[in-house]
Coordinates of C-alpha atoms in Angstrom, one line a residue:
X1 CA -23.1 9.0 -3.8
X2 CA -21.7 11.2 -0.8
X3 CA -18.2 11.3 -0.2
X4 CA -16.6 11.7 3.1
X5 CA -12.5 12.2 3.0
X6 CA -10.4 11.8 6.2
X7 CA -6.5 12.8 5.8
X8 CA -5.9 15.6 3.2
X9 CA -2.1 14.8 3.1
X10 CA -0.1 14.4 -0.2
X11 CA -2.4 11.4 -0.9
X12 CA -5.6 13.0 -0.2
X13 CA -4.9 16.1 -1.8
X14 CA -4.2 14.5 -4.8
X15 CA -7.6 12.3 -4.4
X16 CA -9.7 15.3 -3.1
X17 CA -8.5 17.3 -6.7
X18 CA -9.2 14.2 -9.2
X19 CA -12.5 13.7 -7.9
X20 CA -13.1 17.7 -7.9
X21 CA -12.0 17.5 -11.5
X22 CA -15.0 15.2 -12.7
X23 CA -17.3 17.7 -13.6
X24 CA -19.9 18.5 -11.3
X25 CA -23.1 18.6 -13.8
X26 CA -21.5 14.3 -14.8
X27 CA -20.3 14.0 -11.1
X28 CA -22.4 11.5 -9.7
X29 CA -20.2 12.1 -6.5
X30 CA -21.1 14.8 -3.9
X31 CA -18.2 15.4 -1.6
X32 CA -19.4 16.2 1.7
X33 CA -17.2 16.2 4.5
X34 CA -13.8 16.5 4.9
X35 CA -11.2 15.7 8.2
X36 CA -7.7 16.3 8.5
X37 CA -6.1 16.0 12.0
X38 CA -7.0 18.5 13.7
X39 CA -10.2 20.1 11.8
X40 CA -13.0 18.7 10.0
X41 CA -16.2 20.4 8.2
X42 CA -19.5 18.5 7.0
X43 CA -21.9 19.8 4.6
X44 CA -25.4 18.7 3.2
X45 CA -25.4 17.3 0.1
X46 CA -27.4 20.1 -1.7
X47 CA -24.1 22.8 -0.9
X48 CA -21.3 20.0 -1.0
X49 CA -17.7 21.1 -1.9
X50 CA -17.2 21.3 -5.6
X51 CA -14.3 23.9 -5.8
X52 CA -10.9 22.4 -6.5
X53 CA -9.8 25.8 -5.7
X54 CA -11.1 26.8 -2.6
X55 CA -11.5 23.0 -0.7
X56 CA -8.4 23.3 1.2
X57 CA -9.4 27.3 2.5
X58 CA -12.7 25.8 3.6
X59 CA -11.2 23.1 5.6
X60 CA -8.4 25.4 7.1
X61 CA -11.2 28.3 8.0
X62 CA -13.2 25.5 10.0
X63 CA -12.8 26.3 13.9
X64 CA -14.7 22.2 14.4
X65 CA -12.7 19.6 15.5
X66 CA -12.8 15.7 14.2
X67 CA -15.6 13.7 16.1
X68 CA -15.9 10.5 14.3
X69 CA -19.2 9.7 15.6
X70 CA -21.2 12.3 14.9
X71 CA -19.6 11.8 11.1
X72 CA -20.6 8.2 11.4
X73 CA -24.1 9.5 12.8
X74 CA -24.8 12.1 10.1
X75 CA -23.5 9.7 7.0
X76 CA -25.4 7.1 8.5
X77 CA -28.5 8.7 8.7
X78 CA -28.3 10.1 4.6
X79 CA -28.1 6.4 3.3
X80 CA -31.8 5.6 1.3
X81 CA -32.0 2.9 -1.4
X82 CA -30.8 6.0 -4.1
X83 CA -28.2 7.0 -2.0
X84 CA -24.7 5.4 -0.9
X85 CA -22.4 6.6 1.4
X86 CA -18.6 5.9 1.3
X87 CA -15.7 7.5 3.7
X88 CA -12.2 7.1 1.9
X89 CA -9.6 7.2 4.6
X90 CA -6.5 8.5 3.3
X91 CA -4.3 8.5 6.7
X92 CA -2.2 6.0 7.5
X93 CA -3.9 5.9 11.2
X94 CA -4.2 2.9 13.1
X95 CA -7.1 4.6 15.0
X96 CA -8.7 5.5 12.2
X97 CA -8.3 1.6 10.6
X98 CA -10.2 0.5 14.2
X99 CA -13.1 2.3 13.1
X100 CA -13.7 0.7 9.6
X101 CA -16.4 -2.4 11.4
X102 CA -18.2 0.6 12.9
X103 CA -18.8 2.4 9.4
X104 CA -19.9 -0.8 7.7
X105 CA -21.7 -1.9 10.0
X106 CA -23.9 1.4 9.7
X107 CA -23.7 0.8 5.8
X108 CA -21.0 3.1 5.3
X109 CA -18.3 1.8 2.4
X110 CA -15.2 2.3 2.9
X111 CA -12.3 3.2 0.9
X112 CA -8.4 3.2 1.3
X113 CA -4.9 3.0 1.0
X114 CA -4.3 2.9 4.3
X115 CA -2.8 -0.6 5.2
X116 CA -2.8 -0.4 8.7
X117 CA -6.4 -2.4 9.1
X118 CA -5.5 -5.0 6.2
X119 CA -2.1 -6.3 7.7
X120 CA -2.7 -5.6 11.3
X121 CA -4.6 -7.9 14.0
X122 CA -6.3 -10.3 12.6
X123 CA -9.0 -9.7 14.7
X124 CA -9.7 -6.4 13.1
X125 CA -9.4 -8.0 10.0
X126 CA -12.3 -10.6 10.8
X127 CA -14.0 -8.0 12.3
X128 CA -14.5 -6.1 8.8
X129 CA -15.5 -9.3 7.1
X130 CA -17.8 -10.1 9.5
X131 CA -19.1 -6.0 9.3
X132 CA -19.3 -6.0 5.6
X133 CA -21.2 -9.4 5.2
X134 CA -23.7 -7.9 7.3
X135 CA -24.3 -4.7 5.9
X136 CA -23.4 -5.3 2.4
X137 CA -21.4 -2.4 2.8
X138 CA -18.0 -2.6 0.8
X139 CA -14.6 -2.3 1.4
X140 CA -12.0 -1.9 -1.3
X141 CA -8.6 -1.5 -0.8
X142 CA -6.6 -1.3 -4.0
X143 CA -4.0 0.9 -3.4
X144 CA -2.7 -0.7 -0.3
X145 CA -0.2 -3.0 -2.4
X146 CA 1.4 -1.2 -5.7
X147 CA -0.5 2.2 -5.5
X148 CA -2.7 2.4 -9.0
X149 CA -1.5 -0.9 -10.4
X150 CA -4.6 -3.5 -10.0
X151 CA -2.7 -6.0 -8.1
X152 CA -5.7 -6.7 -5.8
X153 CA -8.3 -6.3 -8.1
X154 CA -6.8 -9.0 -10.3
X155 CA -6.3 -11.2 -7.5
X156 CA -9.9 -11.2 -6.3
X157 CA -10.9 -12.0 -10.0
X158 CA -8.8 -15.2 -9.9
X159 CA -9.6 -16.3 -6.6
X160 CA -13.7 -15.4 -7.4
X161 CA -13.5 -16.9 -11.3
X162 CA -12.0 -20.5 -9.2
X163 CA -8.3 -20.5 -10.1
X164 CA -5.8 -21.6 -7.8
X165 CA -3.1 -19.4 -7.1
X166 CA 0.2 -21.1 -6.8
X167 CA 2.6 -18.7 -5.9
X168 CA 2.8 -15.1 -5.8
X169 CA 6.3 -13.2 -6.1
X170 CA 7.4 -9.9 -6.6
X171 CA 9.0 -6.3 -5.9
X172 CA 6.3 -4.5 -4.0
X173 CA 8.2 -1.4 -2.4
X174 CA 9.1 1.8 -4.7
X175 CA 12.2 2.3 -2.3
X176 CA 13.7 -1.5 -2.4
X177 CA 13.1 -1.3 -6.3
X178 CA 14.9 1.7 -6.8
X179 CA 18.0 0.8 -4.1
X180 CA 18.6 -2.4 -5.9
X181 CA 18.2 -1.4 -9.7
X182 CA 21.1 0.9 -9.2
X183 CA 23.0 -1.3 -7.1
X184 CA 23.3 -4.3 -8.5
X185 CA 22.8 -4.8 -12.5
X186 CA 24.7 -7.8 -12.7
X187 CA 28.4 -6.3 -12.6
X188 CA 29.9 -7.7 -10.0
X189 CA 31.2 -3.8 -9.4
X190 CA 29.4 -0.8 -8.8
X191 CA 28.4 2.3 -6.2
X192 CA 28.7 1.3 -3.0
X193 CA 25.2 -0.1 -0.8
X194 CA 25.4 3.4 1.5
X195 CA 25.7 5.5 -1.4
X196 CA 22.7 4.6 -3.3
X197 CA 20.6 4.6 0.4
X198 CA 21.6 8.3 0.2
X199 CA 20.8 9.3 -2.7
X200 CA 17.0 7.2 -2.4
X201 CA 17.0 8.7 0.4
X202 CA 17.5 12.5 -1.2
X203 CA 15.1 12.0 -4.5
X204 CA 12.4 11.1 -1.8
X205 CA 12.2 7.2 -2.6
X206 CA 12.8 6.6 1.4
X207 CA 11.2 7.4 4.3
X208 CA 13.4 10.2 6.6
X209 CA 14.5 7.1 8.6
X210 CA 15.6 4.7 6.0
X211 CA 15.4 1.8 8.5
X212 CA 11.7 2.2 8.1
X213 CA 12.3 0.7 4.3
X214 CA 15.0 -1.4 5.1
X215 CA 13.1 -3.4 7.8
X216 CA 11.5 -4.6 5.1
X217 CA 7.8 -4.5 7.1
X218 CA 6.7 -2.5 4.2
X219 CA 6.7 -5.4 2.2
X220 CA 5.7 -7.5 4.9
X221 CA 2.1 -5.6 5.2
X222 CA 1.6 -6.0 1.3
X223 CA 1.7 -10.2 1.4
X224 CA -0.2 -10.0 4.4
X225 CA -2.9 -8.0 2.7
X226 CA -2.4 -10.4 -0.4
X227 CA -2.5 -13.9 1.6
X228 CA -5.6 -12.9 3.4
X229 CA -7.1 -11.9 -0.1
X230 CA -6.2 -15.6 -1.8
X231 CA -7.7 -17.3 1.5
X232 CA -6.4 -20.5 1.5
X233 CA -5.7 -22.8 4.0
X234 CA -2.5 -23.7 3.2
X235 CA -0.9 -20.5 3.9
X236 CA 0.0 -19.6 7.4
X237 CA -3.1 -18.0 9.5
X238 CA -1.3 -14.6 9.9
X239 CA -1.5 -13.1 13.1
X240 CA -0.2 -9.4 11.8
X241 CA 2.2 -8.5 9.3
X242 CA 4.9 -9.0 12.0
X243 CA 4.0 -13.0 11.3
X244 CA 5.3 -13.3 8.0
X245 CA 9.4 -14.2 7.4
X246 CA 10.9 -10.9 7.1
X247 CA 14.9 -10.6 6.2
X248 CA 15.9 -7.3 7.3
X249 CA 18.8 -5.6 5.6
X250 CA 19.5 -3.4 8.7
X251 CA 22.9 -4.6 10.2
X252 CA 22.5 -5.8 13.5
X253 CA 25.2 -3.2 14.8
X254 CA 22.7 -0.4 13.8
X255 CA 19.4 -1.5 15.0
X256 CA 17.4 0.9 16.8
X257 CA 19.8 4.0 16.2
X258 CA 17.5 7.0 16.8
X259 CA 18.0 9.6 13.3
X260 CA 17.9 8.7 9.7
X261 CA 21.6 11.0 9.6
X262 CA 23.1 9.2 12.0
X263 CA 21.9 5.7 10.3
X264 CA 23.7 7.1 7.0
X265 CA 26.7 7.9 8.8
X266 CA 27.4 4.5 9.7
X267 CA 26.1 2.5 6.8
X268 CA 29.2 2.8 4.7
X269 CA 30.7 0.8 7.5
X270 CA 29.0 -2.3 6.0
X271 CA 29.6 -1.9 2.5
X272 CA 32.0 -4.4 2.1
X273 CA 29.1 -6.8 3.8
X274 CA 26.9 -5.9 0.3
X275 CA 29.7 -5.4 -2.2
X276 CA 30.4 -9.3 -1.4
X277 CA 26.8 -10.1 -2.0
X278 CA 26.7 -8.3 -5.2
X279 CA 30.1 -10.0 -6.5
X280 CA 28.6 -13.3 -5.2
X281 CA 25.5 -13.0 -7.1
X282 CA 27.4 -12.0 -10.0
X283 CA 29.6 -14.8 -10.5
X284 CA 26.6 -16.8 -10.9
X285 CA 24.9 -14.4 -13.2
X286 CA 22.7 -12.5 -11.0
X287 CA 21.7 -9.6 -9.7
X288 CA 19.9 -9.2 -6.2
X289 CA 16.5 -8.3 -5.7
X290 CA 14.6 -7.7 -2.6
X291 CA 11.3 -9.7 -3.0
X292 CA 8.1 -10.5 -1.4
X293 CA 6.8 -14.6 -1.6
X294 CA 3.8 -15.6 -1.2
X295 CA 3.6 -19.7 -1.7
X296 CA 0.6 -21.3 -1.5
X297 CA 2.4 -24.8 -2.5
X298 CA 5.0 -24.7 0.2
X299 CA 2.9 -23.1 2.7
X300 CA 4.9 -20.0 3.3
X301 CA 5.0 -15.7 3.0
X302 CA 8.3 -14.4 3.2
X303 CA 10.1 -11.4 2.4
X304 CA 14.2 -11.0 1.6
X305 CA 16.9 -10.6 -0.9
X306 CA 17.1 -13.1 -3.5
X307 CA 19.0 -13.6 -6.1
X308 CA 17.7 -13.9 -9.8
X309 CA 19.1 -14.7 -14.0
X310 CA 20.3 -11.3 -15.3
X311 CA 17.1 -12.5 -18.2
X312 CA 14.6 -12.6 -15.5
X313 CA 12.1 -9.7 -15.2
X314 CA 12.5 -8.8 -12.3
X315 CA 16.6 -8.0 -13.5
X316 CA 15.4 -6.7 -16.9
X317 CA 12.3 -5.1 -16.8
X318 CA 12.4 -2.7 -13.7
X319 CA 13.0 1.0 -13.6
X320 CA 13.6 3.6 -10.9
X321 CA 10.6 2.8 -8.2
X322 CA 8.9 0.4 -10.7
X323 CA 7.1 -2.5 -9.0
X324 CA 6.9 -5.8 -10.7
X325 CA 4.2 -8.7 -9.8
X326 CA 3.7 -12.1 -10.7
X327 CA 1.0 -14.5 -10.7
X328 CA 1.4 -18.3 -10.7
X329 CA -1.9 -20.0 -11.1
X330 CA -3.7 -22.8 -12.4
X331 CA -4.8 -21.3 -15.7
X332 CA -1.4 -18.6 -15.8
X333 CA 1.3 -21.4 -16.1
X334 CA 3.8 -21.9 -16.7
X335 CA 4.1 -18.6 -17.9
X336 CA 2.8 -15.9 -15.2
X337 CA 0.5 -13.1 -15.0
X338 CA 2.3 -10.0 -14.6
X339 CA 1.8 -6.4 -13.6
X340 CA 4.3 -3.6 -13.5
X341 CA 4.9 0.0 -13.5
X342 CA 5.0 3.3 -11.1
X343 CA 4.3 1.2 -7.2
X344 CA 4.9 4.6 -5.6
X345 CA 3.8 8.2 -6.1
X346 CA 0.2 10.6 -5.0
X347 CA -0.9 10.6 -8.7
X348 CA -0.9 7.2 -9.2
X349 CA -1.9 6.2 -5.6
X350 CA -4.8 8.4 -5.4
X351 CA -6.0 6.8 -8.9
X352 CA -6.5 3.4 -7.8
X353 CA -8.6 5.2 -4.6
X354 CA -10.9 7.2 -6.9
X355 CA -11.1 3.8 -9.1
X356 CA -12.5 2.0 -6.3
X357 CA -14.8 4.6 -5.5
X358 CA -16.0 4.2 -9.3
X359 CA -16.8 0.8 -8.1
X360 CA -19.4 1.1 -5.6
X361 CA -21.8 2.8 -8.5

């Protein structure tokens, strides 16, 4: 199979050197092209990159700059009935997402973490339906909700196999995981809301603008991306990501403030806001959790701090950046199907890429 990467980021580094490390003589991969933003190199098969060592020399040496349809031309043009093409898009590009009905259309899989295309328009998303139906060309999309954890491949199972999905709830973002686990355990005391942003924000769980993860449209993209994998017509017909109920935590008083420091600076002045919710929640043996819903009984996909028992899994079982998922079907009831473990993280992320390009052979 030939392999075309776009975006060598932390992401596609990572992919680029586990699919490298498959030996090449077992490899039944031949990794032929690679993009970043601003250069791109393209190879026959027969003297394809095989060098964990040297891929990212070869790329920076290139003087050619990305042109998308003359990839899409040349992979195109290699397919045969003994040969498959995929391109794994490893940006997070919304131009690059519009392109994904063009390269199945020509046959060419596609493969990515990228959620842009999954959770945007839904035009775009019809469009690649409509593209892959066609061609027979596939698009899989694992790590787009909890990184290397088979969240979505488990959910196609049960929505192919005939069960009926219920409800599905859980902690899909890394950052919101780790915020809450250390700010609320169930004492109704404990650091203050501001403090533990900071720190997320200093270990890396957060994005430079911790508003980004606050918003909570991270989490809003995932159920999109899950409610349009279930299907059913008694969920909302999402529009975009921007469709679903979304809670922010950002205080009103500091929406739209420009710099991630100058966000921090001013969060401590609504601490007392959160310290009340944590005693609150504690009274009634609690602890807060910011969670994604997605109802297929009541009809809705929501996303927002809720409270849950200090016994439930979501209060006992997380850790650090940990995400937790639950399945309430038909044949998983009344005790759910769960997944957990790391939901964040270039190791595991670019896993559950290569694992779906395992799947096309």
């Amino acid at each position: 199979m030939l392999v075309a990467v776009v975006g060598v980021g932390l992401v596609g580094s990572e992919f680029i050197n586990q699919l490298l490390s498959i030996p090449t003589e077992s490899s039944p991969f031949r990794l032929v092209s690679l993009s970043s933003s601003s250069r791109t190199v393209y190879f026959e098969p027969a003297n394809a990159i095989t060098s964990i060592e040297k891929w990212k020399t070869i790329l920076s040496e290139s003087s050619e700059k990305p042109d998308y349809e003359s990839l899409t031309a040349k992979l195109s043009s290699s397919i045969s009935p003994s040969i498959k093409v995929a391109i794994v898009d490893n940006t997070s590009s919304d131009e690059i997402a519009s392109l994904y009905p063009k390269w199945l259309k020509a046959g060419i899989n596609v493969i990515t973490p990228n959620k842009k295309a999954y959770s945007g328009d839904l035009r775009l998303y019809e469009e690649i339906l409509s593209a892959s139906k066609e061609s027979g060309a596939r698009f899989l999309n694992e790590s787009t909700v909890g990184a290397g954890l088979p969240v979505i491949s488990t959910l196609r199972e049960l929505v192919a196999t005939g069960d009926k999905v219920k409800k599905i709830e859980g902690v899909f973002s890394g950052t919101m995981s780790y915020i809450f686990n250390e700010f609320s355990t169930g004492s109704p005391d404990g650091p203050s809301f501001s403090s533990v942003v900071s720190v997320a924000r200093e270990k890396g769980y957060t994005e430079p603008h911790p508003a980004d993860d606050l918003n909570g449209f991270d989490v809003a993209r995932k159920l999109t991306i899950l409610s349009r994998t279930i299907g059913s017509s008694s969920l909302p017909s999402l529009q975009s990501f921007a469709s679903v109920q979304t809670a922010s935590l950002i205080p009103p008083a500091l929406e739209g403030i420009p710099t991630g420091d100058e966000f921090l600076k001013r969060l401590p002045e609504f601490d007392a806001e959160f310290d009340q919710m944590r005693k609150d929640a504690s009274k009634e043996g609690k602890v807060l959790r910011f969670v994604g819903v997605v109802d297929s009984v009541k009809g809705e996909v929501k996303a927002g701090l809720e409270k849950y028992s200090t016994s439930h899994p979501f209060a006992t079982s997380l850790g650090g950046s940990d995400n937790i998922i639950m399945f309430h079907t038909e044949r998983y009831s009344p005790r759910p199907l769960i997944i957990q473990g790391a939901g964040a993280g270039a190791a595991v992320t670019a896993m559950g890429v290569l694992g779906d390009l395992l799947k096309l052979l």
